[in-house]
mmCIF file of C-alpha atoms in Angstrom:
data_model
loop_
_atom_site.group_PDB
_atom_site.id
_atom_site.type_symbol
_atom_site.label_atom_id
_atom_site.label_comp_id
_atom_site.label_asym_id
_atom_site.label_seq_id
_atom_site.Cartn_x
_atom_site.Cartn_y
_atom_site.Cartn_z
ATOM 1 C CA MET A 1 101.673 134.715 152.664
ATOM 2 C CA HIS A 2 100.779 131.716 150.478
ATOM 3 C CA VAL A 3 103.380 128.945 150.194
ATOM 4 C CA PRO A 4 102.997 126.508 147.243
ATOM 5 C CA PRO A 5 102.978 122.837 148.156
ATOM 6 C CA SER A 6 106.347 121.179 147.990
ATOM 7 C CA ILE A 7 107.147 118.603 145.299
ATOM 8 C CA PRO A 8 107.920 115.207 146.803
ATOM 9 C CA ARG A 9 111.489 114.202 145.988
ATOM 10 C CA ASP A 10 110.877 110.469 146.051
ATOM 11 C CA GLY A 11 107.750 110.513 143.861
ATOM 12 C CA PRO A 12 107.655 109.141 140.306
ATOM 13 C CA LEU A 13 108.949 111.366 137.525
ATOM 14 C CA ILE A 14 106.117 110.325 135.198
ATOM 15 C CA ASP A 15 102.698 109.948 136.759
ATOM 16 C CA GLN A 16 100.981 107.944 134.004
ATOM 17 C CA PRO A 17 103.284 106.469 131.340
ATOM 18 C CA THR A 18 101.586 105.993 127.977
ATOM 19 C CA TRP A 19 102.199 103.280 125.394
ATOM 20 C CA ARG A 20 103.648 105.901 123.106
ATOM 21 C CA SER A 21 106.254 106.994 125.660
ATOM 22 C CA VAL A 22 107.174 103.373 126.358
ATOM 23 C CA LEU A 23 107.613 102.623 122.636
ATOM 24 C CA VAL A 24 109.677 105.780 122.139
ATOM 25 C CA SER A 25 112.004 104.802 124.980
ATOM 26 C CA TYR A 26 112.475 101.269 123.574
ATOM 27 C CA ALA A 27 113.115 102.698 120.098
ATOM 28 C CA ALA A 28 115.732 105.056 121.527
ATOM 29 C CA MET A 29 117.455 102.180 123.320
ATOM 30 C CA ALA A 30 117.520 100.125 120.096
ATOM 31 C CA ALA A 31 118.727 103.072 118.002
ATOM 32 C CA ILE A 32 122.046 103.384 119.823
ATOM 33 C CA PRO A 33 123.480 99.932 118.984
ATOM 34 C CA LEU A 34 121.917 100.024 115.500
ATOM 35 C CA SER A 35 123.533 103.360 114.730
ATOM 36 C CA LEU A 36 126.911 102.092 115.956
ATOM 37 C CA TRP A 37 126.519 99.010 113.724
ATOM 38 C CA ALA A 38 125.517 101.182 110.734
ATOM 39 C CA VAL A 39 128.561 103.404 111.196
ATOM 40 C CA SER A 40 130.921 100.431 111.464
ATOM 41 C CA ARG A 41 129.430 98.585 108.448
ATOM 42 C CA PRO A 42 127.918 101.174 106.056
ATOM 43 C CA LEU A 43 127.496 98.834 103.050
ATOM 44 C CA ALA A 44 125.640 96.253 105.111
ATOM 45 C CA ALA A 45 123.474 99.008 106.591
ATOM 46 C CA VAL A 46 122.557 100.287 103.115
ATOM 47 C CA ALA A 47 121.725 96.735 102.001
ATOM 48 C CA VAL A 48 119.523 96.145 105.055
ATOM 49 C CA LEU A 49 117.796 99.498 104.541
ATOM 50 C CA ALA A 50 117.130 98.720 100.861
ATOM 51 C CA ALA A 51 115.789 95.266 101.733
ATOM 52 C CA ALA A 52 113.510 96.745 104.401
ATOM 53 C CA ALA A 53 112.193 99.329 101.936
ATOM 54 C CA ALA A 54 111.538 96.642 99.306
ATOM 55 C CA LEU A 55 109.776 94.485 101.885
ATOM 56 C CA PHE A 56 107.654 97.456 102.977
ATOM 57 C CA VAL A 57 106.605 98.228 99.399
ATOM 58 C CA GLY A 58 105.971 94.549 98.641
ATOM 59 C CA VAL A 59 103.791 94.062 101.706
ATOM 60 C CA ARG A 60 101.744 97.133 100.840
ATOM 61 C CA ARG A 61 101.167 95.934 97.245
ATOM 62 C CA ALA A 62 100.543 92.261 98.051
ATOM 63 C CA PRO A 63 96.785 92.530 98.812
ATOM 64 C CA GLY A 64 96.156 94.410 95.557
ATOM 65 C CA LEU A 65 98.125 91.861 93.549
ATOM 66 C CA ALA A 66 96.297 88.982 95.229
ATOM 67 C CA ARG A 67 92.920 90.585 94.468
ATOM 68 C CA CYS A 68 93.948 91.192 90.845
ATOM 69 C CA TYR A 69 95.091 87.587 90.472
ATOM 70 C CA ARG A 70 91.858 86.311 92.015
ATOM 71 C CA GLU A 71 89.705 88.417 89.633
ATOM 72 C CA CYS A 72 91.723 88.166 86.403
ATOM 73 C CA ARG A 73 93.321 84.747 87.001
ATOM 74 C CA GLY A 74 96.679 86.193 85.948
ATOM 75 C CA ILE A 75 99.221 88.968 86.480
ATOM 76 C CA ALA A 76 101.627 90.531 83.979
ATOM 77 C CA PHE A 77 104.769 92.468 84.896
ATOM 78 C CA ASP A 78 106.734 94.651 82.489
ATOM 79 C CA LEU A 79 110.450 94.559 83.251
ATOM 80 C CA GLY A 80 112.446 97.388 81.749
ATOM 81 C CA GLY A 81 109.931 97.976 78.967
ATOM 82 C CA THR A 82 111.284 95.068 76.891
ATOM 83 C CA VAL A 83 110.287 91.934 78.808
ATOM 84 C CA ARG A 84 106.814 90.949 79.980
ATOM 85 C CA VAL A 85 106.437 88.225 82.585
ATOM 86 C CA THR A 86 102.954 86.730 82.742
ATOM 87 C CA ILE A 87 101.762 84.557 85.605
ATOM 88 C CA ALA A 88 98.441 82.972 84.708
ATOM 89 C CA TRP A 89 96.251 80.080 85.771
ATOM 90 C CA GLU A 90 95.394 79.255 82.184
ATOM 91 C CA PRO A 91 97.374 79.913 79.005
ATOM 92 C CA THR A 92 96.510 83.359 77.660
ATOM 93 C CA ARG A 93 96.901 84.915 74.267
ATOM 94 C CA ASP A 94 98.798 88.059 75.233
ATOM 95 C CA PRO A 95 99.629 90.109 72.093
ATOM 96 C CA ALA A 96 102.315 92.140 73.834
#
């Protein structure tokens, strides 16, 4: 009769930890105090989340805006459809 080899009791639980598993474990450890803070201060948590989202969007758009400014020597933003803010190196004749 064949007997399977026994599993050593004092061996490591994970043979080869990966970077992904290490990052997931650190994220889980950070999530516990952050979630407790978010529950205790919901308005501050919403403000931090909104600021992080705005920073994420701004960082993603920054290279495109820098390239546009380098090529056109100016950038124009429409705010609310009624106000146009123009940032230019030289004075421009913007009809809008």
